[in-house]
Coordinates of C-alpha atoms and ligand atoms in Angstrom, one line a residue:
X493 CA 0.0 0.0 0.0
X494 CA 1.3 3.3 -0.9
X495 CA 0.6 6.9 1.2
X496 CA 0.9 10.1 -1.1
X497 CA 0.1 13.6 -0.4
X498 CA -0.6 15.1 -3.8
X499 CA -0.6 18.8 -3.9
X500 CA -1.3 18.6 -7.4
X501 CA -2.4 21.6 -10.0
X502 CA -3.7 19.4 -12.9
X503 CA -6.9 20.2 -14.4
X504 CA -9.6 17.8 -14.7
X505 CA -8.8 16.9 -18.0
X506 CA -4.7 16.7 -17.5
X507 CA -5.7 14.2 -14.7
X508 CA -7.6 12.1 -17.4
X509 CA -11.1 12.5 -16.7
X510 CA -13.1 12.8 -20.6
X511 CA -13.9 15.8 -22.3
X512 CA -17.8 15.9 -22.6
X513 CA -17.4 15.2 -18.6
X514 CA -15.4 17.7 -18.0
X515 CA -17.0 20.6 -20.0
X516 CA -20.5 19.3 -17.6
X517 CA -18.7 19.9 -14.4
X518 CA -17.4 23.6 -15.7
X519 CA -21.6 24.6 -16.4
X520 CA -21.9 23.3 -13.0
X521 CA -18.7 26.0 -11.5
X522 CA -16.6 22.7 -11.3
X523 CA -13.3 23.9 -12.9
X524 CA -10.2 23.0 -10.3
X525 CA -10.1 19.8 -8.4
X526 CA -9.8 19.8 -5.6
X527 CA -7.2 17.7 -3.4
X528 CA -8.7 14.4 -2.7
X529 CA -9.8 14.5 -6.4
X530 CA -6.4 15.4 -8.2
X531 CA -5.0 12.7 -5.7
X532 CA -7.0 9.9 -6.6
X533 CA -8.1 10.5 -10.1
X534 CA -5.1 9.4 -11.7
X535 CA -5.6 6.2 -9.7
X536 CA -9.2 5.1 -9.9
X537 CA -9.3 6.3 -13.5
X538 CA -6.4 3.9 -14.7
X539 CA -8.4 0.9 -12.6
X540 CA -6.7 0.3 -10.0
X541 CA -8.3 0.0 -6.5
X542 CA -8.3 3.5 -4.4
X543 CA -8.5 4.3 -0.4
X544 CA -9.7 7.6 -0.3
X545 CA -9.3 9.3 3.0
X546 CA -10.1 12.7 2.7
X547 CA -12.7 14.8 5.8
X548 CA -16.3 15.8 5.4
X549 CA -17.1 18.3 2.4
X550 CA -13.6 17.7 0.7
X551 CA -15.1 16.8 -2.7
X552 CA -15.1 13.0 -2.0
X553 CA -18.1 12.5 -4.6
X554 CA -16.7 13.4 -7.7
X555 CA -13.5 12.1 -6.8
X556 CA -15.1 8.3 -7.1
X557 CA -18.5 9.7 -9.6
X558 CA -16.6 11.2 -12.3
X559 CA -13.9 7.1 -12.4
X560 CA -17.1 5.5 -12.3
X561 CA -18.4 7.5 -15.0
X562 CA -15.7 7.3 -17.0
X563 CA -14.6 3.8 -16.7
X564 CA -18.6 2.6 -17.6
X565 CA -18.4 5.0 -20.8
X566 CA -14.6 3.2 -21.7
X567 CA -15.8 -0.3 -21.0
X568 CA -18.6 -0.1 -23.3
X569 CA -20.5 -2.8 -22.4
X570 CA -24.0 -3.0 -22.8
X571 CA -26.2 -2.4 -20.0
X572 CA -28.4 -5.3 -19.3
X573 CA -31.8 -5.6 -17.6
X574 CA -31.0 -6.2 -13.7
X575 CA -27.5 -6.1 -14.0
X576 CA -25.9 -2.9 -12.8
X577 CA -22.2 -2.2 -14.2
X578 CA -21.5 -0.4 -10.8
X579 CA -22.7 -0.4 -7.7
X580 CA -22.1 3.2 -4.9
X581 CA -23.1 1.8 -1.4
X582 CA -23.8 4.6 1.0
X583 CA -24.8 4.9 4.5
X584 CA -28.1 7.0 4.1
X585 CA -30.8 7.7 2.0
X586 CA -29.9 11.4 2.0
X587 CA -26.5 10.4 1.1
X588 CA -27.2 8.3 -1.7
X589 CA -29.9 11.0 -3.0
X590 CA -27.3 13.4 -2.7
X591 CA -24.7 11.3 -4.7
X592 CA -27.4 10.7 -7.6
X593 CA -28.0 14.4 -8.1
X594 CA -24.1 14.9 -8.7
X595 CA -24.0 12.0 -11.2
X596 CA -27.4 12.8 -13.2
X597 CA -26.0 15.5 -15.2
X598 CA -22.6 13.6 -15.9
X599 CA -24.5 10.0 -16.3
X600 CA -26.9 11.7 -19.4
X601 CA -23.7 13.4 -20.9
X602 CA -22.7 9.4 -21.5
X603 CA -25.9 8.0 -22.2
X604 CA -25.7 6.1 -19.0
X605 CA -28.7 5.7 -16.7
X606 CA -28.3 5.8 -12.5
X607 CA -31.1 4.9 -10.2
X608 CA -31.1 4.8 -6.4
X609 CA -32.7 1.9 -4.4
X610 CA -33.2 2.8 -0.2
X611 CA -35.8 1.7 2.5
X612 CA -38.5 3.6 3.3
X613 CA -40.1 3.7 -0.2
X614 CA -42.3 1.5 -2.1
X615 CA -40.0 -1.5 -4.4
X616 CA -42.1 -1.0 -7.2
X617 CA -40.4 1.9 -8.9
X618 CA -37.1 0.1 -7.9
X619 CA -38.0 -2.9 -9.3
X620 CA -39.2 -1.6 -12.9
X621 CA -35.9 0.6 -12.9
X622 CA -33.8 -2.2 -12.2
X623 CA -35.6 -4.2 -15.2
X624 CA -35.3 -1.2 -17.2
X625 CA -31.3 -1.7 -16.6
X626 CA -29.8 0.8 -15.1
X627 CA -25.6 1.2 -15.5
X628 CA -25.1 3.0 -12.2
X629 CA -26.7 1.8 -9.2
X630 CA -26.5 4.5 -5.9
X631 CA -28.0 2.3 -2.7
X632 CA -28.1 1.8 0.7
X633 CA -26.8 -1.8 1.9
X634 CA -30.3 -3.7 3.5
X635 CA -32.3 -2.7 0.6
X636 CA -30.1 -3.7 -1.7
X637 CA -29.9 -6.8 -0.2
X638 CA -33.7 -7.5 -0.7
X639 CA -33.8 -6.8 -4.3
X640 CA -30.2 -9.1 -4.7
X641 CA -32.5 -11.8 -2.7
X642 CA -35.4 -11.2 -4.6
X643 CA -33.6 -12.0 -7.7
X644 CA -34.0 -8.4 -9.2
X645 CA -30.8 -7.0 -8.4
X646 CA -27.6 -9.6 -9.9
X647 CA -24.3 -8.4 -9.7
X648 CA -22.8 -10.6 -11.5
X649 CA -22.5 -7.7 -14.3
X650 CA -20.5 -5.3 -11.6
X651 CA -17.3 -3.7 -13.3
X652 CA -16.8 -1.1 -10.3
X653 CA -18.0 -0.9 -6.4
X654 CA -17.4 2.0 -4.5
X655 CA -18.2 2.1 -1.2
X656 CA -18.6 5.8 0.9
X657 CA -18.2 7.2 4.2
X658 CA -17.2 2.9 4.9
X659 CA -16.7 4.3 8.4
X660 CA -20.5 5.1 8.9
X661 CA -21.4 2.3 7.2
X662 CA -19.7 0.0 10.0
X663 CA -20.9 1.8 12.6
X664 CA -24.4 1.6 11.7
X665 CA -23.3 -2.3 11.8
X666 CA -23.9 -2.5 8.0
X667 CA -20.4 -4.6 7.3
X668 CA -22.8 -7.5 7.3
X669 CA -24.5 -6.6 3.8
X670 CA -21.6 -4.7 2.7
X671 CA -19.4 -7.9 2.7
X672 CA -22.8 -10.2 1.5
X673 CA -22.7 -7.5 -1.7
X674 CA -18.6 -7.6 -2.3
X675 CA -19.2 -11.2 -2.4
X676 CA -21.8 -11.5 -4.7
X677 CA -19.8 -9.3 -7.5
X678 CA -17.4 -10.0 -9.8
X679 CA -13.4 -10.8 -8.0
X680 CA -12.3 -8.5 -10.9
X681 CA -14.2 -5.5 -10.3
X682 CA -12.2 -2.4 -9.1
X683 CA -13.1 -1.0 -5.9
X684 CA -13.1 1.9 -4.0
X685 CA -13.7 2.5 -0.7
X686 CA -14.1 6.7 1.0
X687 CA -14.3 7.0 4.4
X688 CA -13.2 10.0 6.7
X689 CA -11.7 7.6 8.9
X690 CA -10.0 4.0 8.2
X691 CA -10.9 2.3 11.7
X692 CA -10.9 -1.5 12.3
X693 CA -14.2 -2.4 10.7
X694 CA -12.8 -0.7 7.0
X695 CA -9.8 -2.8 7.3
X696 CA -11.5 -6.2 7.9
X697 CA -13.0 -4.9 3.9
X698 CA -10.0 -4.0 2.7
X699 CA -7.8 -6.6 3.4
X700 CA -10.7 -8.9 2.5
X701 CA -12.1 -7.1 -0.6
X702 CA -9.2 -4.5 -2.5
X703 CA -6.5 -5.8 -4.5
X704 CA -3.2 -3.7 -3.6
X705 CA -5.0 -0.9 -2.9
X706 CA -3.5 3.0 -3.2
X707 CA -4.5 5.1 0.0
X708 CA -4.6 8.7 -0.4
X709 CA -4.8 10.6 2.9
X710 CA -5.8 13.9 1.7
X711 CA -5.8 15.5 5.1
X712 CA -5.5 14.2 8.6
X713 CA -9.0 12.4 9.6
X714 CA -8.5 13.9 13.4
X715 CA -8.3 17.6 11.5
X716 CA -11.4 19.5 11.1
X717 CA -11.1 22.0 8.4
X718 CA -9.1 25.4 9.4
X719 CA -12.1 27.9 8.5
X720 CA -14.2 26.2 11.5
X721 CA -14.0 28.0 15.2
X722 CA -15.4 25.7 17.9
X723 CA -16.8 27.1 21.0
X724 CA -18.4 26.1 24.1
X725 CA -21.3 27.7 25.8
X726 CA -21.4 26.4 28.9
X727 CA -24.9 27.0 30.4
X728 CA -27.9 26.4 33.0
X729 CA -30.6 24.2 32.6
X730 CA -32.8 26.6 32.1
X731 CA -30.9 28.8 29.6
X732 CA -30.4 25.7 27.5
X733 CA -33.6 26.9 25.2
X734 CA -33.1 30.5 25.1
X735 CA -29.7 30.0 23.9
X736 CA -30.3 28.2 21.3
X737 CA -33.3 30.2 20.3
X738 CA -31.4 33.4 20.4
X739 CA -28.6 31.0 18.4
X740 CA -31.0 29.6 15.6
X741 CA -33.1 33.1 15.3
X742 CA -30.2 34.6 13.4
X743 CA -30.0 34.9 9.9
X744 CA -28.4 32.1 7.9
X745 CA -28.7 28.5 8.5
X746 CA -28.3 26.3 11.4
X747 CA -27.9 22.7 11.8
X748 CA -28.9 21.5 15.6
X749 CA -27.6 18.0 16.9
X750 CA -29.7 16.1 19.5
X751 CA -28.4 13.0 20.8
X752 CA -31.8 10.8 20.5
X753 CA -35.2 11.0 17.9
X754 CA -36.9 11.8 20.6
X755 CA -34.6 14.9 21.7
X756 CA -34.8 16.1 18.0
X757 CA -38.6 15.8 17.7
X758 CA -39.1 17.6 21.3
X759 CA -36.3 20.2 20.4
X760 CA -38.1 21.0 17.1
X761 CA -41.3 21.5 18.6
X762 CA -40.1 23.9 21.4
X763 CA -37.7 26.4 18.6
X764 CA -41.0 26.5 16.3
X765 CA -42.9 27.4 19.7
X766 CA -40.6 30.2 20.3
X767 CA -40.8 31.5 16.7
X768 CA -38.0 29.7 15.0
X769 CA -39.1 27.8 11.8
X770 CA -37.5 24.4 12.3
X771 CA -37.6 20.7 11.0
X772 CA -36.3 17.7 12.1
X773 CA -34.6 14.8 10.3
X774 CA -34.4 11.4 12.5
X775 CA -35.2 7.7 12.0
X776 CA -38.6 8.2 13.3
X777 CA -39.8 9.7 10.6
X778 CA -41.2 8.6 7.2
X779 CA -39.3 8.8 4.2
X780 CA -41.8 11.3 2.6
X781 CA -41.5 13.4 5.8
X782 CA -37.2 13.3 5.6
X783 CA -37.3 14.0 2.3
X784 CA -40.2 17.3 2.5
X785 CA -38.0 17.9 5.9
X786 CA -34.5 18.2 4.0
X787 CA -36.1 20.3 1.1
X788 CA -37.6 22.8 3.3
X789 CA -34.2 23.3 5.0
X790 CA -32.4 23.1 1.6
X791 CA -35.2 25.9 0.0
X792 CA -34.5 28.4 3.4
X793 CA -38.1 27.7 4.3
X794 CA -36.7 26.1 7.3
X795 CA -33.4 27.9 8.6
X796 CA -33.3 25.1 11.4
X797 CA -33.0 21.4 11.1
X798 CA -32.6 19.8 14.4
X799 CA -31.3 16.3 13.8
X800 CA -29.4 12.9 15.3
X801 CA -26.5 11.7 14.3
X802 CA -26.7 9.3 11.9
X803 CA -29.7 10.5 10.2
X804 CA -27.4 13.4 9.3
X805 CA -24.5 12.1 8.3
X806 CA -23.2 12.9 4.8
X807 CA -26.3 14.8 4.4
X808 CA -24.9 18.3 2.1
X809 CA -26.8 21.5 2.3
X810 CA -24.3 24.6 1.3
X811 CA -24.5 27.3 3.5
X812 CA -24.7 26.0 6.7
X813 CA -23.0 28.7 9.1
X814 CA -23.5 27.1 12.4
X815 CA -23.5 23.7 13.8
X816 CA -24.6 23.3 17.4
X817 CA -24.6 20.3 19.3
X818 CA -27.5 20.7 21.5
X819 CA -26.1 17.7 23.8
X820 CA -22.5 17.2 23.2
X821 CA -21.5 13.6 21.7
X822 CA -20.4 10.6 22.9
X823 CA -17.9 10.2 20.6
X824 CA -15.4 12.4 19.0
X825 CA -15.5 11.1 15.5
X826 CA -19.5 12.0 15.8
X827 CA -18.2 15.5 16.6
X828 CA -16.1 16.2 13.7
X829 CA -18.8 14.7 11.5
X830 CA -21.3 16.8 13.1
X831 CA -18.7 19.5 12.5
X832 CA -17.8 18.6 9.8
X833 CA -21.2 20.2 8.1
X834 CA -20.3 23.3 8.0
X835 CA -17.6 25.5 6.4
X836 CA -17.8 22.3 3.6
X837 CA -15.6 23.5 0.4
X838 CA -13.4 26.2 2.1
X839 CA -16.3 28.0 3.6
X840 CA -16.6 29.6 7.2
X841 CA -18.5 27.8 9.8
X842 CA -19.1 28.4 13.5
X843 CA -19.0 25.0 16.0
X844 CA -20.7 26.0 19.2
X845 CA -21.1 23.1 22.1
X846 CA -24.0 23.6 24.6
X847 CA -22.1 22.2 28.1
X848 CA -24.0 21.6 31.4
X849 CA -22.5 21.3 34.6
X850 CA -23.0 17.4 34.2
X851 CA -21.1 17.7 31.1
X852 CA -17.9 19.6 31.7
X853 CA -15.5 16.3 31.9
X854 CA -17.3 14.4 28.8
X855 CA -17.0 17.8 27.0
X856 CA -13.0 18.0 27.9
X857 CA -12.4 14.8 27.0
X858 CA -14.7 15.0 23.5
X859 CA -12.9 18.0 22.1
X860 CA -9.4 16.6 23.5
X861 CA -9.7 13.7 21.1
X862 CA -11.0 15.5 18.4
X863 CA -7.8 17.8 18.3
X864 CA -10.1 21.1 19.0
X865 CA -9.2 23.9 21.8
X866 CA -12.5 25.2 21.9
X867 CA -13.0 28.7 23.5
X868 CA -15.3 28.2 26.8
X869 CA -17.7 30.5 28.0
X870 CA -20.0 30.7 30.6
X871 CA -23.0 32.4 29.6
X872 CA -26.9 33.3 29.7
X873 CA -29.5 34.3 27.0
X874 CA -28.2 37.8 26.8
X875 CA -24.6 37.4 26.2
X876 CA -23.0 39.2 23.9
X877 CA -21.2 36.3 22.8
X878 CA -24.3 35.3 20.9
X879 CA -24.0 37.6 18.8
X880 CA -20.8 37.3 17.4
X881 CA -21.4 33.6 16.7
X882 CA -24.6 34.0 15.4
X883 CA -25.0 37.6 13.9
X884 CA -27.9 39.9 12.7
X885 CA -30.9 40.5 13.4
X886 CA -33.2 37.9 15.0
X887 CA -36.2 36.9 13.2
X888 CA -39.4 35.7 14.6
X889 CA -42.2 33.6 12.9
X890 CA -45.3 33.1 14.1
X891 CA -46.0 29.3 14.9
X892 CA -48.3 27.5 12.6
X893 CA -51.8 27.1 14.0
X894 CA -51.9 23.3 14.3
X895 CA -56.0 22.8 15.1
X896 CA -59.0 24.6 14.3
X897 CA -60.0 26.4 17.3
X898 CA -64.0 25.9 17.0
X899 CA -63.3 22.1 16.7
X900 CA -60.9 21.5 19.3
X901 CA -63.1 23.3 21.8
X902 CA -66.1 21.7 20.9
X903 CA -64.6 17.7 20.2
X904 CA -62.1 18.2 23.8
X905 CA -62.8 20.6 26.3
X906 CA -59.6 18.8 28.3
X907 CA -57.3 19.6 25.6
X908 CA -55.7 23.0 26.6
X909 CA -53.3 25.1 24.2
X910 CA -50.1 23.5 24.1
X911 CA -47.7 26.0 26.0
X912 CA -47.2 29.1 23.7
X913 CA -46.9 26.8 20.3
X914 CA -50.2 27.9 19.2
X915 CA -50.2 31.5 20.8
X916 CA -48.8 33.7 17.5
X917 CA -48.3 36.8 19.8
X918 CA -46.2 35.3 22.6
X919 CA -42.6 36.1 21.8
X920 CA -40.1 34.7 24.3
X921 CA -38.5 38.0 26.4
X922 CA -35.3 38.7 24.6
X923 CA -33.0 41.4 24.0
X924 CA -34.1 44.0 21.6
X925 CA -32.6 43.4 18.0
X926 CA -36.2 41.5 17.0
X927 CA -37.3 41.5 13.9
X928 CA -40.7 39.9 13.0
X929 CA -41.5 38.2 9.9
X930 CA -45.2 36.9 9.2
X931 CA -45.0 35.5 5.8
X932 CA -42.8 32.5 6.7
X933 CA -44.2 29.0 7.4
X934 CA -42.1 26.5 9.7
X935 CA -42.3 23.7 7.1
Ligands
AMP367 P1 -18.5 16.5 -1.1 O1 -17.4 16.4 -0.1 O2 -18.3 15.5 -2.2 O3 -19.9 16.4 -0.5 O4 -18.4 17.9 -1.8 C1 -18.6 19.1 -1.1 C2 -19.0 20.3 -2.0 O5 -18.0 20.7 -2.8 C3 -20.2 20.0 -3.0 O6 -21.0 21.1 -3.0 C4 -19.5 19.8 -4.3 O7 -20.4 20.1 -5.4 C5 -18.4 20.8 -4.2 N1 -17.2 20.5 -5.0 C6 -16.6 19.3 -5.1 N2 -15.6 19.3 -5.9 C7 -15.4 20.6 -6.3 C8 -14.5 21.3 -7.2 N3 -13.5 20.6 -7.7 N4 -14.7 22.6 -7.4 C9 -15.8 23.2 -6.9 N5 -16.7 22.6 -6.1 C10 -16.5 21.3 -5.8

């Protein structure tokens, strides 16, 4: 196995990838690769098996899209009804949506069809697309697995696998399937395997699946990128809320982490009670409602999206300025993934911790693996602080009006107003740079 740092000022097309692909990614504002891609390009494009270790947001996707791409439109074989000629296995369905909106305008360049097959949704419209043929197949593992059983899915036909963000995909205890799927394609494919971090469970694949692989450590896995600051607000149990309020009222986007569904659904509620138009992503909810959920965030409709871990993993919305991790994380990978959403592709981003009193020794230890030296404050709702993390002017938005008043008096007399979320005009006391806004809707 080879290590190489590449600072490297090829072009797209000096590093091999085809014309027609490279003139799509320019009408997309793709013109420079960026490191992990001029690293590994040369690499995966001439077929060889590539380790890709590069952090969150460093342009991992086209650096395995565009060799896929490429080595399909080379090989020239036919695409054949169930037989996918590659196969992208990713944690999440957000993930593996996200990964077939950067390959759709490169895959029609080709000619080459790419479909995505994930729980949560109805098999029929996998099924007929898998009959159709498709040439590029994005999925996530257990899904997979049931069309593979069901005898609509053969990989026999695989030329390339690539599997990303490996390290998510063992610690949501996928391995299982992953290896089942290696298995069940060709010895000869090429593979390649992205992950922020190359831990024990990636190994057990690549000593098992890649042939004399080529790792490419783009930057260091413990690094967060340079652009972030990381603070921690260490606060009061009862100054919890109005903090993040105050936080998630300023302009530009946030992205709130809970540690359970259950906190992400609660937390949700209580920001859109106060006048913050939030949505949540979890595994509790339906795919319909992730998807409406991740659109109303992507839109700006939602500014907020209050979320767990692993349903927001991968997950890529430009823009996000702040990430605050409502209850710190176990683990300090899950921080710098957290992180790791913001200040994505050389952008700025702000890291703020909430810390109870409970929390100061897991919060010292968390940010002391991670590599971070975090500035601590102690603070209320009306620090100044807040400001500078979060600045401009706070906007307010009425909360939707869940029932109809005559109705709900009338069917259950018991049923009080929930406190404040259906009470447009209460406002929660804070300082004075408000700013009201009617004509938004928390989605
Ligand atoms: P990723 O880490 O693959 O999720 O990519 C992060 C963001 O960087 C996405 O918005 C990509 O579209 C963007 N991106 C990736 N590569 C490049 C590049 N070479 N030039 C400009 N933007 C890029």
């Amino acid at each position: 196995m080879t290590e190489t740092v590449a600072p490297d000022n090829r072009s797209f097309a000096e590093l091999g990838v085809p014309a027609r692909l490279v003139a799509t990614l320019a009408a997309a504002g793709v013109e420079k690769p960026f490191p992990i891609q001029a690293a590994t390009l040369p690499d995966s494009l001439a077929g060889k098996d590539v380790l890709g270790r590069g952090r969150t947001g460093s342009g991992k996707t086209y650096a395995f899209v565009l060799p896929v791409l490429a080595r399909l439109a080379a090989s020239g074989t036919k695409r054949r009804p169930n037989h996918p000629r590659a196969l992208i296995l990713a944690p999440t369905r957000e993930l593996a949506t996200q990964i077939q909106a950067s390959i759709t305008p490169l895959a029609d360049t080709l000619g080459l069809r790419s479909m995505t097959i994930f729980g949560g949704v109805g098999h029929g419209p996998q099924i007929s697309g898998l009959r159709k043929g498709a040439d590029i197949v994005v999925a996530c593992p257990g899904r997979l697995e049931d069309h593979v059983q069901a005898g609509h899915a053969k990989l026999g036909a695989v030329e390339i696998t690539v599997l990303d963000e490996a390290d998510h995909m063992a610690d949501l205890g996928f391995l299982p399937a992953v290896r089942r799927i290696l298995e069940a394609t060709p010895d000869t494919a090429q593979r390649l395997l992205f992950s922020a971090t190359l831990d024990a469970g990636v190994g057990v694949l690549v000593r098992r699946f890649m042939t004399d692989p080529v790792t490419h450590s783009v930057d260091s896995a413990r690094s967060p990128v340079s652009q972030m600051t990381h603070h921690v607000l260490h606060v009061q149990p009862d100054t919890r809320l109005p903090v993040l309020v105050d936080l998630t009222a300023a302009p530009g986007r946030s992205l709130v982490f809970t540690r359970t569904k259950y906190g992400a659904k609660s937390l949700t509620k209580k920001l859109i009670a106060q006048g913050v138009p939030a949505v949540e992503l979890h595994g509790n909810l339906s795919q319909g409602a992730r998807t409406r959920n991740l659109e109303a965030f992507s839109d700006g409709s939602a500014r907020t999206l209050v979320a767990t871990d692993i349903a927001a993993r991968g997950i890529h919305v430009d823009g996000v300025t702040l990430v605050i991790h409502a209850d710190p994380p176990i683990e300090h990978k899950a921080y710098l993934h957290r992180s790791g959403r913001t200040a994505r592709a050389g952008a700025e981003g702000t890291v703020v911790t909430l810390m109870t009193d409970e929390q100061v020794r897991d919060v010292r230890d968390l940010t002391r693996k991670a590599g971070i030296a975090p500035k601590v404050t102690k603070l209320g709702a009306d620090h100044p602080l807040l400001a500078e993390l979060a600045p401009g002017d706070r906007t307010y938005v009425a909360p939707p009006v869940k029932q109809e008043p005559a109705k709900q008096t009338a069917a259950s007399p018991k049923k009080p107003a929930r406190g404040g979320a259906s009470a447009p005009g209460r406002r929660p006391a804070r300082r004075g740079r408000r700013r009201r806004s009617s004509g938004q809707q928390a989605a």
